[in-house]
Amino acid sequence: MREDYIETGYKPKLDELVCEYYMEPADGVSFEKACNHMAGESSIDTWSDISTLSPERAQELKPHVFFIDKERGTVKVAYKQDLFEIDSVPQILSAIAGNIMSMKLVKNLRLEDIEFPKDVLNSFRGPKYGLDGLRDLFGVYDRPLIGTIVKPKVGLSSEKHADVAYKSFVGGCDVVKDDENLTNQKFNAFDKRAEITLDAKEKAEKETEERKMYLCNITAPTCEEMLRRAEVINDLGGKYVMIDIITAGWTALQSLREATEDMDLAIHAHRCMHSVMTRNPRHGVNMVALAKLTRLIGHDQLHIGTVVGKMHGDKDEVLSLRDECVLDYIPTNDQLHILEQDWGNIKPMMPVASGGLEPGMVPDLYNMFGKDVIMQFGAGIHAHPMGTEAGATACRQSVEAALENFTLEEYASNHKELQSALEKWG
């Protein structure tokens, strides 16, 4: 194993990929030794000395550990671009977050962030629609979008599923989506659900004179079936698909984005299972890095958390994810382990706040996120005392109150759906 990867005076070149890690060496292992082995294992080295790579080539390809803060456990590494298949997220992750996570020399290791150079950015499509394109698709520019998930997650027939979607749409939802574990079950087969729920969407559009979107979950056992399902939605006139990004895998996500370039489909990224990698603050992968990869590949919207709902994620983390979705330029934030990123021509994504929301939380959501967000309610709509349609209406009324600077209590005084929601949830 080489011992010359640490070079704290090194300045990363513009075409290098930079990673920030949190590291805790194993007991009895020096920080420097752990850094050297991490840099080597993620690139050109192995656990024992080998002679199969010439010293000259090794010198050309070796990464540089250019920043170490032992007190905070922070390590920054600059990787040569030639180490990567630059348009392949699976290969990039296999290097920078692969075997290094299993090394005995480290007790804990967490990939905090990735800074992509221009050549890597230019090798990806980025979102087809992005935030502004989705605004055009809905024809809504001046408020947050309101969404719901058909509940329960699984168990409804296709007909009942479509009926719940219809009531949500006519009540005021812009978006209705499947939940993460509804795909192609016997009681609610994909093709039938897609057809009749899109019919319900069209009916609601005619009645409300608003654009509505149904996000059907195309997550599937194979890439071929996933793409077939995308084609079904496209052929039926749908404008959106949903994919479970972690369980489907990065190859599937890149395949889907390539296929949708020739369709009219926007992509909704559901992040279920991300906490397996992201929840431990000392080991795994920061959700910020996964959000950046999702934007790089080219999905149009991503779940980021809520702060006020049921899902794990503090305010700093959620707002960092919001920024990675919507900003064109991200400055360095050493405190939050955020690396600088100029997104160039890669379009912004629409952030989605989802998880345990009800109408009374809208003012806090609006104060945190502003108008560029999809506020997505599940039981906060379907558990409304007056039913699903009224639940959707209550959420829409909450947004109207926030936009018009009324308190919810003031607005509820002549809006019975909101009043009923406040009585139930406080």
Short mmCIF file of C-alpha atoms in Angstrom, two decimals:
data_model
loop_
_atom_site.label_atom_id
_atom_site.label_comp_id
_atom_site.label_asym_id
_atom_site.label_seq_id
_atom_site.Cartn_x
_atom_site.Cartn_y
_atom_site.Cartn_z
CA MET A 1 0.00 0.00 0.00
CA ARG A 2 1.38 3.39 -1.00
CA GLU A 3 1.76 5.92 1.79
CA ASP A 4 1.87 9.13 -0.25
CA TYR A 5 -1.82 9.94 -0.83
CA ILE A 6 -1.84 12.66 1.83
CA GLU A 7 -0.77 16.01 0.41
CA THR A 8 -2.41 18.76 2.42
CA GLY A 9 -0.88 21.50 0.29
CA TYR A 10 -2.47 20.10 -2.89
CA LYS A 11 -4.99 22.30 -4.70
CA PRO A 12 -7.64 20.29 -6.59
CA LYS A 13 -7.72 20.85 -10.32
CA LEU A 14 -10.89 22.05 -12.03
CA ASP A 15 -11.40 18.70 -13.77
CA GLU A 16 -11.09 16.60 -10.60
CA LEU A 17 -13.96 15.09 -8.65
CA VAL A 18 -13.80 16.10 -4.98
CA CYS A 19 -15.33 14.14 -2.10
CA GLU A 20 -15.72 15.03 1.55
CA TYR A 21 -15.84 12.23 4.14
CA TYR A 22 -16.38 11.88 7.86
CA MET A 23 -13.91 9.31 9.22
CA GLU A 24 -13.25 7.53 12.49
CA PRO A 25 -10.20 5.22 12.36
CA ALA A 26 -10.43 1.85 14.08
CA ASP A 27 -8.87 1.51 17.51
CA GLY A 28 -5.08 1.60 17.29
CA VAL A 29 -5.04 2.95 13.71
CA SER A 30 -3.69 6.40 13.04
CA PHE A 31 -5.84 8.93 11.18
CA GLU A 32 -3.15 9.21 8.49
CA LYS A 33 -3.02 5.47 7.91
CA ALA A 34 -6.80 5.27 7.59
CA CYS A 35 -6.77 8.18 5.10
CA ASN A 36 -4.08 6.55 2.97
CA HIS A 37 -5.89 3.23 2.83
CA MET A 38 -9.24 4.89 2.07
CA ALA A 39 -7.76 6.88 -0.81
CA GLY A 40 -5.93 3.87 -2.18
CA GLU A 41 -8.79 1.38 -1.86
CA SER A 42 -11.14 3.78 -3.66
CA SER A 43 -8.77 4.07 -6.62
CA ILE A 44 -5.53 2.35 -7.66
CA ASP A 45 -4.31 0.45 -4.60
CA THR A 46 -4.91 -2.69 -2.59
CA TRP A 47 -4.00 -3.95 0.88
CA SER A 48 -0.50 -5.20 -0.03
CA ASP A 49 2.28 -3.98 -2.31
CA ILE A 50 1.81 -4.93 -5.97
CA SER A 51 3.90 -4.33 -9.08
CA THR A 52 1.29 -4.57 -11.84
CA LEU A 53 0.89 -0.80 -12.23
CA SER A 54 3.89 1.24 -13.31
CA PRO A 55 5.06 3.96 -10.91
CA GLU A 56 4.55 6.53 -13.65
CA ARG A 57 0.93 5.53 -14.26
CA ALA A 58 0.25 5.32 -10.53
CA GLN A 59 1.56 8.86 -10.11
CA GLU A 60 -0.75 10.06 -12.88
CA LEU A 61 -3.86 8.44 -11.40
CA LYS A 62 -3.42 8.60 -7.65
CA PRO A 63 -5.94 10.69 -5.67
CA HIS A 64 -4.86 13.37 -3.22
CA VAL A 65 -6.04 13.66 0.39
CA PHE A 66 -5.71 17.43 0.48
CA PHE A 67 -7.59 18.33 3.67
CA ILE A 68 -7.65 16.68 7.10
CA ASP A 69 -9.36 17.89 10.27
CA LYS A 70 -8.83 15.16 12.87
CA GLU A 71 -10.87 16.95 15.51
CA ARG A 72 -14.00 16.97 13.34
CA GLY A 73 -13.14 13.77 11.48
CA THR A 74 -13.26 15.58 8.13
CA VAL A 75 -11.32 14.37 5.10
CA LYS A 76 -11.38 15.78 1.56
CA VAL A 77 -10.07 13.84 -1.41
CA ALA A 78 -9.49 14.96 -5.00
CA TYR A 79 -9.85 12.18 -7.59
CA LYS A 80 -8.49 12.25 -11.13
CA GLN A 81 -11.25 12.19 -13.71
CA ASP A 82 -9.61 9.27 -15.53
CA LEU A 83 -10.45 7.02 -12.58
CA PHE A 84 -14.11 7.13 -13.56
CA GLU A 85 -16.52 6.23 -16.28
CA ILE A 86 -17.75 9.76 -15.94
CA ASP A 87 -21.31 9.18 -17.18
CA SER A 88 -21.91 6.19 -14.87
CA VAL A 89 -23.25 6.81 -11.37
CA PRO A 90 -22.92 3.08 -10.49
CA GLN A 91 -19.20 3.10 -11.32
CA ILE A 92 -18.54 6.40 -9.56
CA LEU A 93 -20.24 5.16 -6.39
CA SER A 94 -18.43 1.82 -6.57
CA ALA A 95 -15.22 3.82 -6.23
CA ILE A 96 -15.98 6.63 -3.79
CA ALA A 97 -18.50 4.74 -1.60
CA GLY A 98 -17.71 1.09 -2.31
CA ASN A 99 -15.28 -1.23 -0.53
CA ILE A 100 -13.93 1.64 1.55
CA MET A 101 -17.07 1.46 3.69
CA SER A 102 -16.11 -2.09 4.75
CA MET A 103 -12.44 -1.60 5.64
CA LYS A 104 -11.39 -2.85 9.09
CA LEU A 105 -9.06 0.12 9.39
CA VAL A 106 -12.05 2.45 9.83
CA LYS A 107 -14.66 2.29 12.55
CA ASN A 108 -16.97 4.67 10.71
CA LEU A 109 -16.86 6.32 7.29
CA ARG A 110 -19.49 8.57 5.71
CA LEU A 111 -19.52 10.15 2.27
CA GLU A 112 -20.75 13.66 3.02
CA ASP A 113 -20.74 15.34 -0.39
CA ILE A 114 -19.41 15.21 -3.94
CA GLU A 115 -18.31 18.14 -6.07
CA PHE A 116 -18.71 17.33 -9.76
CA PRO A 117 -16.43 18.95 -12.36
CA LYS A 118 -17.82 20.37 -15.59
CA ASP A 119 -16.96 17.33 -17.73
CA VAL A 120 -18.97 15.05 -15.44
CA LEU A 121 -21.91 17.44 -15.40
CA ASN A 122 -21.87 17.68 -19.19
CA SER A 123 -22.00 13.89 -19.56
CA PHE A 124 -25.47 13.77 -17.93
CA ARG A 125 -28.80 15.11 -19.19
CA GLY A 126 -30.09 16.52 -15.92
CA PRO A 127 -33.87 16.98 -15.50
CA LYS A 128 -35.97 17.07 -18.67
CA TYR A 129 -38.47 19.49 -17.18
CA GLY A 130 -36.99 20.66 -13.92
CA LEU A 131 -38.64 23.15 -11.62
CA ASP A 132 -39.61 25.73 -14.24
CA GLY A 133 -40.72 23.09 -16.73
CA LEU A 134 -43.01 21.53 -14.14
CA ARG A 135 -44.52 24.95 -13.47
CA ASP A 136 -45.28 25.19 -17.18
CA LEU A 137 -46.73 21.67 -17.17
CA PHE A 138 -49.17 22.56 -14.39
CA GLY A 139 -49.74 26.14 -15.47
CA VAL A 140 -49.29 27.15 -11.81
CA TYR A 141 -46.63 29.74 -11.01
CA ASP A 142 -47.64 31.64 -7.89
CA ARG A 143 -48.13 29.04 -5.15
CA PRO A 144 -46.89 25.73 -3.78
CA LEU A 145 -48.37 22.67 -5.46
CA ILE A 146 -50.60 20.39 -3.40
CA GLY A 147 -50.16 16.65 -3.63
CA THR A 148 -51.41 13.47 -2.00
CA ILE A 149 -50.59 9.80 -1.83
CA VAL A 150 -53.46 7.37 -2.26
CA LYS A 151 -53.96 5.71 1.13
CA PRO A 152 -53.78 3.04 2.35
CA LYS A 153 -50.45 2.31 0.69
CA VAL A 154 -51.66 -1.05 -0.58
CA GLY A 155 -54.93 -2.96 -0.37
CA LEU A 156 -57.27 -0.93 -2.60
CA SER A 157 -58.65 -2.26 -5.85
CA SER A 158 -57.82 -0.35 -9.02
CA GLU A 159 -61.34 1.07 -9.07
CA LYS A 160 -61.18 2.27 -5.46
CA HIS A 161 -57.70 3.67 -6.05
CA ALA A 162 -58.97 5.71 -8.99
CA ASP A 163 -61.94 6.95 -6.97
CA VAL A 164 -59.67 8.18 -4.15
CA ALA A 165 -57.49 9.93 -6.75
CA TYR A 166 -60.53 11.57 -8.34
CA LYS A 167 -61.81 12.90 -5.02
CA SER A 168 -58.35 14.24 -4.22
CA PHE A 169 -58.15 16.02 -7.57
CA VAL A 170 -61.57 17.66 -7.40
CA GLY A 171 -60.91 18.69 -3.80
CA GLY A 172 -57.94 20.76 -4.87
CA CYS A 173 -54.87 18.51 -5.27
CA ASP A 174 -52.60 19.19 -8.22
CA VAL A 175 -50.79 15.87 -7.83
CA VAL A 176 -51.87 12.36 -6.84
CA LYS A 177 -49.26 9.63 -6.56
CA ASP A 178 -48.94 5.98 -5.73
CA ASP A 179 -47.11 5.00 -2.58
CA GLU A 180 -43.68 3.40 -2.69
CA ASN A 181 -44.74 -0.22 -2.27
CA LEU A 182 -47.64 -0.21 -4.73
CA THR A 183 -46.45 -1.56 -8.07
CA ASN A 184 -48.26 -4.51 -9.69
CA GLN A 185 -50.11 -6.46 -7.00
CA LYS A 186 -52.89 -8.86 -7.88
CA PHE A 187 -55.59 -6.68 -6.33
CA ASN A 188 -54.36 -3.55 -8.12
CA ALA A 189 -52.52 -4.45 -11.31
CA PHE A 190 -50.34 -1.77 -12.87
CA ASP A 191 -51.88 -1.55 -16.35
CA LYS A 192 -55.47 -1.38 -15.12
CA ARG A 193 -54.65 1.11 -12.36
CA ALA A 194 -52.78 3.37 -14.76
CA GLU A 195 -55.62 3.44 -17.28
CA ILE A 196 -58.55 4.10 -14.98
CA THR A 197 -56.69 6.53 -12.70
CA LEU A 198 -55.59 8.59 -15.69
CA ASP A 199 -59.23 8.55 -16.82
CA ALA A 200 -60.19 9.88 -13.37
CA LYS A 201 -57.54 12.58 -13.71
CA GLU A 202 -58.96 13.71 -17.06
CA LYS A 203 -62.48 13.80 -15.64
CA ALA A 204 -61.28 15.95 -12.73
CA GLU A 205 -59.46 18.29 -15.11
CA LYS A 206 -62.65 18.93 -17.05
CA GLU A 207 -64.62 19.61 -13.90
CA THR A 208 -62.06 21.85 -12.21
CA GLU A 209 -60.50 23.44 -15.31
CA GLU A 210 -57.09 22.85 -13.72
CA ARG A 211 -54.17 20.69 -14.87
CA LYS A 212 -53.82 17.57 -12.75
CA MET A 213 -51.02 14.99 -12.66
CA TYR A 214 -51.08 11.31 -11.67
CA LEU A 215 -47.73 9.82 -10.69
CA CYS A 216 -47.93 6.07 -11.28
CA ASN A 217 -45.19 3.95 -9.69
CA ILE A 218 -43.27 2.14 -12.44
CA THR A 219 -40.75 0.47 -10.11
CA ALA A 220 -40.37 -3.08 -11.45
CA PRO A 221 -38.32 -6.31 -11.19
CA THR A 222 -36.30 -5.53 -14.35
CA CYS A 223 -35.27 -2.47 -16.34
CA GLU A 224 -37.18 -3.88 -19.30
CA GLU A 225 -40.44 -4.04 -17.35
CA MET A 226 -39.83 -0.63 -15.80
CA LEU A 227 -39.43 0.88 -19.26
CA ARG A 228 -42.49 -0.99 -20.55
CA ARG A 229 -44.52 0.56 -17.75
CA ALA A 230 -43.18 3.99 -18.65
CA GLU A 231 -44.30 3.40 -22.24
CA VAL A 232 -47.77 2.43 -20.98
CA ILE A 233 -48.09 5.74 -19.15
CA ASN A 234 -46.81 7.66 -22.16
CA ASP A 235 -49.21 5.86 -24.54
CA LEU A 236 -52.12 6.63 -22.20
CA GLY A 237 -51.30 10.32 -22.33
CA GLY A 238 -49.80 10.53 -18.85
CA LYS A 239 -47.12 13.13 -18.19
CA TYR A 240 -45.45 11.68 -15.11
CA VAL A 241 -43.92 8.51 -13.75
CA MET A 242 -42.71 7.69 -10.26
CA ILE A 243 -39.71 5.54 -9.37
CA ASP A 244 -38.33 4.27 -6.05
CA ILE A 245 -34.79 5.47 -6.64
CA ILE A 246 -32.85 3.51 -4.00
CA THR A 247 -34.54 0.13 -4.41
CA ALA A 248 -34.60 0.40 -8.22
CA GLY A 249 -30.90 1.24 -8.41
CA TRP A 250 -28.75 3.72 -10.28
CA THR A 251 -28.58 1.79 -13.55
CA ALA A 252 -32.37 1.71 -13.66
CA LEU A 253 -32.52 5.45 -12.97
CA GLN A 254 -30.11 6.29 -15.75
CA SER A 255 -31.91 3.93 -18.13
CA LEU A 256 -35.23 5.56 -17.30
CA ARG A 257 -33.88 9.06 -17.87
CA GLU A 258 -32.45 8.08 -21.25
CA ALA A 259 -35.77 6.54 -22.29
CA THR A 260 -37.87 9.51 -21.19
CA GLU A 261 -35.89 11.91 -23.38
CA ASP A 262 -38.04 10.71 -26.27
CA MET A 263 -41.26 10.73 -24.23
CA ASP A 264 -43.19 13.56 -22.58
CA LEU A 265 -42.69 12.14 -19.10
CA ALA A 266 -41.50 13.92 -15.97
CA ILE A 267 -39.89 11.74 -13.28
CA HIS A 268 -40.81 11.77 -9.59
CA ALA A 269 -38.07 10.36 -7.35
CA HIS A 270 -39.24 8.60 -4.18
CA ARG A 271 -36.34 8.02 -1.77
CA CYS A 272 -37.69 5.12 0.31
CA MET A 273 -34.87 3.07 1.90
CA HIS A 274 -32.46 6.02 1.82
CA SER A 275 -32.15 5.96 5.62
CA VAL A 276 -30.30 2.64 5.38
CA MET A 277 -27.43 4.77 4.07
CA THR A 278 -28.18 8.27 5.30
CA ARG A 279 -29.59 8.22 8.83
CA ASN A 280 -26.41 7.36 10.73
CA PRO A 281 -24.45 10.64 10.93
CA ARG A 282 -21.16 8.76 11.29
CA HIS A 283 -21.36 6.08 8.60
CA GLY A 284 -22.89 5.65 5.16
CA VAL A 285 -23.81 8.37 2.67
CA ASN A 286 -25.26 11.81 3.31
CA MET A 287 -28.66 12.38 1.68
CA VAL A 288 -27.18 15.54 0.13
CA ALA A 289 -24.91 13.37 -2.02
CA LEU A 290 -27.85 11.20 -3.11
CA ALA A 291 -29.89 14.30 -3.97
CA LYS A 292 -27.07 15.60 -6.14
CA LEU A 293 -26.82 12.28 -7.97
CA THR A 294 -30.58 12.32 -8.55
CA ARG A 295 -30.40 15.81 -10.05
CA LEU A 296 -27.36 14.87 -12.11
CA ILE A 297 -29.11 11.85 -13.63
CA GLY A 298 -32.10 14.01 -14.41
CA HIS A 299 -35.14 13.37 -12.27
CA ASP A 300 -37.52 16.28 -12.00
CA GLN A 301 -38.54 16.18 -8.36
CA LEU A 302 -37.33 14.57 -5.16
CA HIS A 303 -38.58 13.92 -1.63
CA ILE A 304 -36.49 16.00 0.80
CA GLY A 305 -38.32 15.69 4.14
CA THR A 306 -40.52 18.12 6.03
CA VAL A 307 -38.92 19.03 9.40
CA VAL A 308 -42.43 19.25 10.91
CA GLY A 309 -43.75 15.85 9.78
CA LYS A 310 -43.16 12.25 10.81
CA MET A 311 -39.88 11.56 9.01
CA HIS A 312 -36.34 11.91 10.36
CA GLY A 313 -34.42 15.02 9.26
CA ASP A 314 -33.58 18.27 11.06
CA LYS A 315 -34.10 21.72 9.58
CA ASP A 316 -30.51 22.25 8.43
CA GLU A 317 -30.50 18.92 6.58
CA VAL A 318 -33.85 19.47 4.89
CA LEU A 319 -33.02 23.01 3.81
CA SER A 320 -29.66 21.84 2.48
CA LEU A 321 -31.54 19.33 0.35
CA ARG A 322 -33.90 22.07 -0.80
CA ASP A 323 -30.91 24.16 -1.87
CA GLU A 324 -29.34 21.25 -3.77
CA CYS A 325 -32.62 20.86 -5.64
CA VAL A 326 -33.35 24.46 -6.59
CA LEU A 327 -30.16 26.53 -6.68
CA ASP A 328 -27.86 26.96 -9.68
CA TYR A 329 -24.84 27.51 -7.46
CA ILE A 330 -24.11 26.03 -4.03
CA PRO A 331 -21.39 27.70 -1.92
CA THR A 332 -19.15 25.76 0.43
CA ASN A 333 -20.56 25.27 3.93
CA ASP A 334 -17.91 23.69 6.16
CA GLN A 335 -20.27 23.47 9.12
CA LEU A 336 -22.78 21.36 7.20
CA HIS A 337 -20.14 19.49 5.13
CA ILE A 338 -21.43 20.97 1.88
CA LEU A 339 -19.01 21.33 -1.04
CA GLU A 340 -19.18 24.04 -3.66
CA GLN A 341 -21.18 23.12 -6.74
CA ASP A 342 -21.79 25.11 -9.90
CA TRP A 343 -24.62 23.24 -11.64
CA GLY A 344 -23.97 24.86 -15.01
CA ASN A 345 -26.73 23.90 -17.45
CA ILE A 346 -28.26 21.23 -15.20
CA LYS A 347 -31.83 22.33 -14.42
CA PRO A 348 -33.17 22.58 -10.85
CA MET A 349 -35.46 19.90 -9.41
CA MET A 350 -38.76 20.55 -7.66
CA PRO A 351 -38.48 19.61 -3.95
CA VAL A 352 -41.25 17.54 -2.41
CA ALA A 353 -42.11 17.83 1.29
CA SER A 354 -43.85 14.63 2.33
CA GLY A 355 -44.34 12.55 5.44
CA GLY A 356 -46.87 13.02 8.22
CA LEU A 357 -48.27 16.35 7.05
CA GLU A 358 -51.69 17.84 7.79
CA PRO A 359 -53.24 21.22 6.89
CA GLY A 360 -52.19 22.92 10.12
CA MET A 361 -48.53 22.53 9.16
CA VAL A 362 -48.80 24.57 5.96
CA PRO A 363 -47.72 27.92 7.45
CA ASP A 364 -44.48 26.40 8.76
CA LEU A 365 -43.87 24.65 5.44
CA TYR A 366 -44.46 27.85 3.50
CA ASN A 367 -42.14 29.83 5.77
CA MET A 368 -39.39 27.26 5.24
CA PHE A 369 -39.78 26.44 1.55
CA GLY A 370 -41.65 29.32 -0.05
CA LYS A 371 -43.70 28.60 -3.17
CA ASP A 372 -41.28 26.29 -4.97
CA VAL A 373 -42.30 23.04 -3.33
CA ILE A 374 -44.87 20.29 -3.60
CA MET A 375 -46.59 19.89 -0.23
CA GLN A 376 -47.66 16.28 -0.18
CA PHE A 377 -50.25 15.00 2.30
CA GLY A 378 -51.34 11.42 2.93
CA ALA A 379 -53.50 10.78 5.98
CA GLY A 380 -53.63 14.57 6.37
CA ILE A 381 -56.09 14.45 3.49
CA HIS A 382 -57.68 11.01 3.66
CA ALA A 383 -58.27 11.03 7.45
CA HIS A 384 -60.15 14.32 7.29
CA PRO A 385 -63.46 14.01 9.22
CA MET A 386 -65.44 15.01 6.11
CA GLY A 387 -63.58 12.66 3.77
CA THR A 388 -60.90 12.79 1.09
CA GLU A 389 -62.36 15.57 -1.04
CA ALA A 390 -62.77 17.85 1.94
CA GLY A 391 -59.27 16.95 3.12
CA ALA A 392 -57.81 18.10 -0.18
CA THR A 393 -59.89 21.27 -0.02
CA ALA A 394 -58.62 21.97 3.50
CA CYS A 395 -55.02 21.72 2.32
CA ARG A 396 -55.71 24.06 -0.56
CA GLN A 397 -57.39 26.50 1.85
CA SER A 398 -54.34 26.37 4.13
CA VAL A 399 -52.12 27.38 1.23
CA GLU A 400 -54.50 30.19 0.30
CA ALA A 401 -54.38 31.45 3.89
CA ALA A 402 -50.58 31.47 3.89
CA LEU A 403 -50.44 33.31 0.56
CA GLU A 404 -52.93 35.93 1.77
CA ASN A 405 -51.23 36.36 5.18
CA PHE A 406 -54.20 35.12 7.19
CA THR A 407 -53.79 32.89 10.21
CA LEU A 408 -55.35 29.47 9.73
CA GLU A 409 -57.86 30.26 12.45
CA GLU A 410 -58.92 33.45 10.67
CA TYR A 411 -59.27 31.69 7.33
CA ALA A 412 -61.08 28.74 8.87
CA SER A 413 -63.85 30.99 10.21
CA ASN A 414 -65.58 30.87 6.81
CA HIS A 415 -64.01 27.71 5.34
CA LYS A 416 -65.60 24.68 6.95
CA GLU A 417 -63.17 22.12 5.53
CA LEU A 418 -60.19 23.86 7.10
CA GLN A 419 -62.10 24.41 10.32
CA SER A 420 -62.81 20.69 10.57
CA ALA A 421 -59.14 19.85 9.94
CA LEU A 422 -57.98 22.23 12.66
CA GLU A 423 -60.47 20.74 15.09
CA LYS A 424 -59.07 17.27 14.38
CA TRP A 425 -55.34 17.99 14.34
CA GLY A 426 -55.08 21.29 16.22
#
